[in-house]
Amino acid sequence: MSEPNTRRVVITGLGVVSSIGIGVEPFTESIKAGRSGISPISSFDASGYDKRNAGEVKDFDPGAILERLDPENWGRSGQFAASAARLAVRDAHIDPELLSASNTGSAMGTASGEPRVMYGIAEQWSRSGGDEFGPGPVVSAPANRLAGAVNSELGLTGEAVTFGTACSASNYTLGYGYDLVRTGEADFFLAGGADSVSRYTHLGFSLIGIISEILRPFDSKRSGIVTAEGGVCILLEPLEHAVARGARIYAEVLGYGVNCDAKHMTQPDVPTITSCIQAAHASAGVKPQEIDYICAHGTGTPASDAAEVAAARAVFGDDVPPISSIKSMLGHTMGAASGLGAVICCKALEEGFLPPTATLRETDPELGPGIDFVPGVAKPANLNIVENHGFAFGGNNAITIFGRVK
């Protein structure tokens, strides 16, 4: 069998809707400054909960971003997805008609799809017993609408796939899109994720006891996550095409690794995470000593942070590169989390900085010595190859590797 076509794949467009900025530049400046998007919950009555903070997107007006979709026909997560995709295409300075005329598809990751829509359906059904129940909310509810929103907003006719691998899902979509563009099965691809803050999500994490008021990854006083929301979309393009059109190239996708613990619903497994990191390195053709920075999953739960650091030590030994968690500012954006990590990896490569773990005050001594968790604000750094982690309930691990184009 002949070798498949293997094109180099680069990132040329970044779209972000987040609690610390809408658009890649406001988002990046907030990350560098260590600015927090965590605030008291306003989207539902949280008075009955002990912990009442979340990373909500304020002043989000999808109608000011979207060009084709009517926001009234879509749930909040779908609005995030479509808006991030439109922003990514604008950021890439590529003709939208070229994308729609080409074999361009999308994949979006999510943890909960449209929980606000589902909650509204349940509430309305409970009140009315099914009477006077229109089809509108039901049509907006399916999770596959997230990728459909991207294709509908941009007029794309390639595939539209939604990955339900929760908090690692955006990295899955990046790996999926990378393979399609690399092999020539797609001309371009849009990958990312979206989730929205909801009573359903907040309740679920509260019931298992891992909600906190402040998300403090790697800190000795860390106690859990802060739920959050947002959307992210990343445009993947063949290197040759990007160079020919004079595109700004943020980074090259070098490879990725995915696997599953298949052992426990919530407890991470160090050996499986270790093998996922090693698989990503093998896919990218890099050695551990070539990694300059790790964008951690970094949820701020005692077990997850400890497992992530232990796996890094298993791979990197005594030379673990700087590792930080942007969830310290955003909260946990679920299906968008690793996609937002990929965005900041691209900007860190482009501008030369280490993103911070903004809320870190006292590193947990149990994590061991010798690791820079980048507390406070960003630090200047010369980066060439970076690693982006995404782990999820159910043991779904996904890691992407990005590098400067050479």
XYZ file of C-alpha atoms in Angstrom:
406
model
C 0.000 0.000 0.000
C 1.343 3.403 -0.935
C 1.952 6.008 1.765
C -0.966 8.444 2.237
C -0.626 12.056 1.271
C 0.806 13.879 4.297
C 0.494 17.624 4.128
C 1.792 19.871 6.876
C -1.097 21.493 8.761
C -1.000 24.944 10.299
C -3.273 27.164 12.369
C -4.191 30.462 10.736
C -7.362 31.580 12.525
C -8.341 31.775 16.198
C -11.841 32.538 17.469
C -12.645 32.987 21.169
C -15.744 33.749 23.216
C -14.775 33.733 26.892
C -15.356 35.316 30.283
C -12.105 37.266 29.962
C -12.548 38.504 26.425
C -14.343 38.016 23.132
C -11.840 37.778 20.303
C -8.325 36.364 20.433
C -6.512 39.603 21.298
C -8.629 40.610 24.330
C -8.477 37.001 25.499
C -4.685 36.893 25.196
C -4.135 40.212 26.954
C -6.303 39.062 29.864
C -4.376 35.803 30.149
C -1.034 37.590 30.140
C -2.225 39.960 32.869
C -3.630 37.144 35.012
C -7.097 38.695 34.827
C -10.003 36.695 36.264
C -13.360 36.066 34.617
C -14.854 34.494 37.739
C -17.823 36.284 39.328
C -21.084 35.525 41.175
C -23.509 33.531 39.031
C -26.117 35.685 37.311
C -27.646 33.315 34.755
C -29.714 31.386 37.305
C -30.649 31.602 40.963
C -27.672 30.089 42.789
C -28.759 31.087 46.285
C -29.293 27.466 47.260
C -25.695 26.478 46.602
C -22.736 26.802 48.955
C -20.482 27.850 46.070
C -21.950 30.537 43.803
C -19.213 31.645 41.431
C -18.760 30.817 37.744
C -16.906 32.008 34.682
C -19.826 33.498 32.754
C -19.449 35.378 29.475
C -20.722 38.896 30.107
C -22.116 41.279 27.480
C -22.253 38.568 24.815
C -24.249 39.758 21.814
C -24.231 37.021 19.155
C -26.169 39.248 16.776
C -23.180 41.590 16.619
C -20.914 38.742 15.453
C -23.052 36.349 13.429
C -23.764 37.060 9.768
C -26.094 34.220 8.764
C -27.641 32.621 11.841
C -30.586 33.990 13.756
C -29.519 33.656 17.410
C -33.138 33.126 18.465
C -33.106 29.736 16.761
C -30.056 28.427 18.630
C -29.103 27.633 22.209
C -26.350 29.505 24.020
C -23.698 26.849 23.341
C -24.545 26.884 19.636
C -24.298 30.676 19.652
C -20.847 30.390 21.248
C -19.747 27.842 18.639
C -20.961 29.793 15.623
C -19.617 33.104 16.960
C -16.184 31.620 17.659
C -16.108 30.144 14.150
C -16.989 33.465 12.538
C -14.298 35.190 14.620
C -11.732 32.556 13.599
C -12.449 33.099 9.905
C -12.160 36.858 10.302
C -8.927 36.421 12.215
C -7.532 34.243 9.411
C -8.296 36.929 6.787
C -9.486 34.204 4.460
C -12.337 34.551 1.975
C -15.407 32.859 3.510
C -16.596 32.000 0.022
C -13.405 30.000 -0.528
C -14.206 27.951 2.554
C -17.800 27.337 1.521
C -16.756 26.398 -2.017
C -14.089 23.980 -0.754
C -14.307 20.714 1.154
C -14.418 22.390 4.559
C -15.935 20.777 7.615
C -16.117 21.333 11.336
C -15.943 19.430 14.593
C -16.995 20.854 17.940
C -16.497 19.347 21.370
C -18.844 19.604 24.320
C -19.597 18.194 27.754
C -23.291 19.024 28.036
C -24.469 20.370 24.685
C -27.373 22.714 25.406
C -28.160 22.258 29.120
C -30.028 25.568 29.375
C -32.340 24.503 26.561
C -32.903 21.112 28.159
C -33.632 22.679 31.532
C -36.108 25.066 29.895
C -37.867 22.160 28.187
C -38.164 20.267 31.478
C -39.412 23.343 33.300
C -41.991 24.163 30.638
C -43.187 20.564 30.483
C -43.539 20.454 34.253
C -45.619 23.624 34.275
C -47.891 22.795 31.370
C -47.977 19.005 31.341
C -47.076 19.169 27.665
C -49.822 21.603 26.690
C -48.874 24.650 24.623
C -45.454 23.174 24.011
C -43.908 24.407 20.759
C -41.160 22.647 18.766
C -38.650 25.512 19.022
C -36.780 24.443 22.181
C -36.766 20.786 21.152
C -35.159 21.629 17.807
C -32.442 23.629 19.583
C -31.591 20.915 22.102
C -29.489 18.240 20.330
C -25.743 18.493 20.962
C -24.984 17.886 17.285
C -26.353 21.368 16.652
C -23.018 22.802 17.838
C -21.081 21.719 14.757
C -24.187 22.371 12.671
C -24.133 25.958 13.906
C -20.579 26.383 12.599
C -21.409 24.964 9.170
C -24.652 26.940 8.952
C -23.013 30.222 9.937
C -20.182 29.793 7.420
C -22.116 28.014 4.657
C -19.891 24.946 4.832
C -20.861 21.703 3.123
C -18.219 19.392 4.589
C -18.982 17.165 7.546
C -20.171 18.606 10.850
C -19.312 16.377 13.817
C -19.837 16.948 17.533
C -17.538 15.150 19.971
C -19.033 14.412 23.377
C -15.735 13.609 25.105
C -16.361 16.411 27.600
C -13.397 18.308 28.998
C -10.873 16.917 26.499
C -13.213 17.217 23.525
C -11.628 20.219 21.793
C -8.308 18.397 21.607
C -10.130 15.460 20.031
C -11.565 17.780 17.387
C -8.130 19.243 16.688
C -6.647 15.798 16.189
C -9.565 14.788 14.007
C -9.330 17.891 11.834
C -5.549 17.602 11.628
C -5.849 14.091 10.195
C -8.413 15.156 7.589
C -6.385 18.137 6.362
C -3.080 16.254 6.571
C -4.341 13.419 4.362
C -6.181 15.669 1.912
C -9.628 14.450 2.913
C -10.494 18.058 3.781
C -9.228 21.283 2.244
C -9.729 23.268 5.471
C -11.191 22.434 8.846
C -12.643 24.280 11.842
C -12.127 22.622 15.222
C -13.096 23.687 18.721
C -15.707 23.383 21.411
C -18.455 25.104 23.367
C -20.374 24.787 26.614
C -22.549 27.099 28.694
C -22.932 27.628 32.430
C -26.143 26.050 33.688
C -27.932 24.922 36.804
C -27.531 21.327 35.575
C -23.727 21.530 35.313
C -23.279 23.445 38.561
C -25.504 21.010 40.445
C -23.691 17.976 39.078
C -20.257 19.128 40.171
C -21.652 20.330 43.499
C -23.113 16.905 44.246
C -19.752 15.184 43.761
C -18.064 17.742 45.988
C -15.538 19.373 43.683
C -16.909 22.927 43.343
C -14.835 25.811 44.702
C -15.212 29.592 44.882
C -11.668 30.082 43.520
C -9.915 27.710 41.151
C -6.327 27.320 42.412
C -4.431 24.783 40.282
C -1.331 23.277 41.936
C -1.907 25.301 45.106
C -1.685 23.738 48.550
C -5.177 25.132 49.260
C -6.815 23.987 46.027
C -10.232 22.412 46.535
C -11.974 22.079 43.181
C -13.248 23.621 39.984
C -15.303 26.682 39.129
C -17.800 25.984 36.347
C -17.474 28.232 33.316
C -18.570 28.717 29.733
C -17.317 29.806 26.356
C -16.684 28.889 22.767
C -13.518 28.402 20.737
C -12.807 27.659 17.104
C -9.500 27.138 15.289
C -8.966 27.177 11.521
C -6.687 24.435 10.188
C -5.128 24.954 6.771
C -2.442 23.236 4.663
C 0.918 24.961 5.118
C 1.478 25.316 1.388
C -1.836 27.113 0.919
C -1.286 29.367 3.908
C 2.148 30.417 2.623
C 0.823 31.007 -0.890
C -1.862 33.419 0.331
C 0.497 35.197 2.729
C -1.422 34.135 5.830
C -0.273 34.786 9.364
C 0.664 31.367 10.706
C 0.312 30.977 14.447
C 1.653 27.451 14.743
C 1.976 24.082 13.075
C 0.043 21.107 14.401
C 2.798 18.546 14.918
C 0.730 15.652 16.255
C -1.555 14.391 18.989
C -2.273 11.455 21.269
C -5.570 10.062 22.582
C -6.448 7.170 24.869
C -8.866 6.141 27.600
C -8.241 5.006 31.193
C -11.381 2.815 31.119
C -10.993 2.363 34.873
C -12.968 4.959 36.802
C -15.517 7.626 35.959
C -13.819 10.474 37.822
C -10.369 9.366 39.079
C -7.495 9.981 36.629
C -4.980 7.208 35.995
C -1.296 8.210 35.983
C 0.037 5.394 33.750
C -2.616 6.032 31.090
C -1.988 9.789 31.092
C 1.736 9.052 30.862
C 1.209 6.848 27.807
C -0.985 9.531 26.228
C 1.815 12.093 26.560
C 4.252 9.598 25.066
C 1.873 8.838 22.196
C 1.538 12.558 21.436
C 5.332 12.920 21.367
C 5.646 9.931 19.038
C 2.945 11.301 16.731
C 4.668 14.698 16.621
C 8.141 13.220 16.208
C 9.524 15.098 19.207
C 11.546 14.138 22.271
C 10.542 15.177 25.811
C 13.473 17.577 26.080
C 12.174 19.501 23.057
C 8.933 20.543 24.812
C 9.273 24.131 26.073
C 5.916 24.520 27.838
C 2.883 22.495 28.927
C -0.589 24.036 28.987
C -2.012 21.883 31.756
C -5.484 20.490 32.171
C -5.048 21.932 35.664
C -8.549 21.719 37.110
C -7.627 22.631 40.677
C -8.928 19.362 42.128
C -6.420 17.616 44.404
C -6.529 14.288 42.553
C -6.405 15.638 38.987
C -3.522 18.050 39.532
C -1.500 15.426 41.383
C -2.038 12.841 38.630
C -1.133 15.293 35.887
C 2.112 16.307 37.579
C 2.998 12.683 38.354
C 2.506 11.746 34.693
C 4.650 14.695 33.588
C 7.415 13.580 35.934
C 7.158 10.037 34.569
C 7.795 11.366 31.047
C 10.143 14.296 31.661
C 11.987 13.089 34.753
C 13.714 15.914 36.585
C 13.353 18.296 33.627
C 9.610 18.997 33.533
C 9.108 22.138 31.425
C 7.114 25.095 32.771
C 3.504 24.035 33.237
C 0.524 26.294 33.970
C -3.256 26.321 33.984
C -5.340 29.055 32.366
C -8.390 27.657 34.179
C -7.115 29.737 37.093
C -8.570 32.723 35.205
C -11.338 31.221 33.078
C -12.747 28.556 35.327
C -13.461 25.186 33.746
C -15.075 25.744 30.338
C -15.704 22.019 29.853
C -15.849 21.162 26.133
C -14.111 24.419 25.199
C -11.285 24.005 27.731
C -8.547 22.311 25.719
C -9.428 24.417 22.664
C -8.865 27.588 24.675
C -5.622 26.000 25.832
C -4.656 25.462 22.194
C -5.375 29.124 21.421
C -3.102 30.359 24.190
C -0.425 27.879 23.095
C -0.534 29.449 19.633
C -0.308 32.973 21.026
C 2.485 31.973 23.403
C 4.481 30.637 20.450
C 3.767 33.745 18.400
C 4.475 36.359 21.082
C 6.970 34.533 23.287
C 5.489 34.159 26.771
C 4.496 31.605 29.386
C 0.786 31.831 30.317
C 0.336 32.038 34.084
C -1.399 30.085 36.805
C -2.808 33.359 38.082
C -4.278 32.197 41.402
C -1.303 30.142 42.572
C -0.024 31.458 45.905
C 1.659 28.480 47.614
C 2.663 25.476 45.554
C 1.560 22.179 47.054
C 4.768 20.573 48.379
C 3.258 17.155 47.656
C 3.718 17.898 43.952
C 7.479 17.903 44.461
C 10.220 20.421 43.732
C 11.704 21.849 40.581
C 8.661 22.767 38.461
C 7.784 26.294 37.375
C 3.993 26.597 37.566
C 4.245 30.255 36.400
C 2.383 31.941 39.270
C 0.758 35.360 38.931
C 1.236 36.840 35.482
C 2.829 35.797 32.188
C 6.603 35.600 31.810
C 8.676 36.169 28.654
C 9.946 32.956 27.077
C 11.374 31.719 23.815
C 9.109 28.841 22.831
C 9.450 26.482 19.882
C 7.332 23.438 20.769
C 4.453 23.348 23.253
C 2.133 20.668 24.632
C -1.571 21.047 25.403
C -3.361 18.694 27.817
C -7.017 17.717 27.941
C -8.463 15.086 30.296
C -12.089 14.194 30.945
C -14.434 12.132 33.089
C -14.536 8.588 31.832
C -10.771 8.645 31.359
C -10.801 10.324 27.944
C -7.318 11.815 27.487
C -6.248 13.937 24.513
C -2.993 15.835 24.039
C -1.984 18.073 21.144
C 1.490 19.303 20.193
C 2.164 22.595 18.406
C 5.346 24.156 17.071
C 6.769 27.152 15.275
C 6.797 26.747 11.503
C 10.309 26.132 10.230
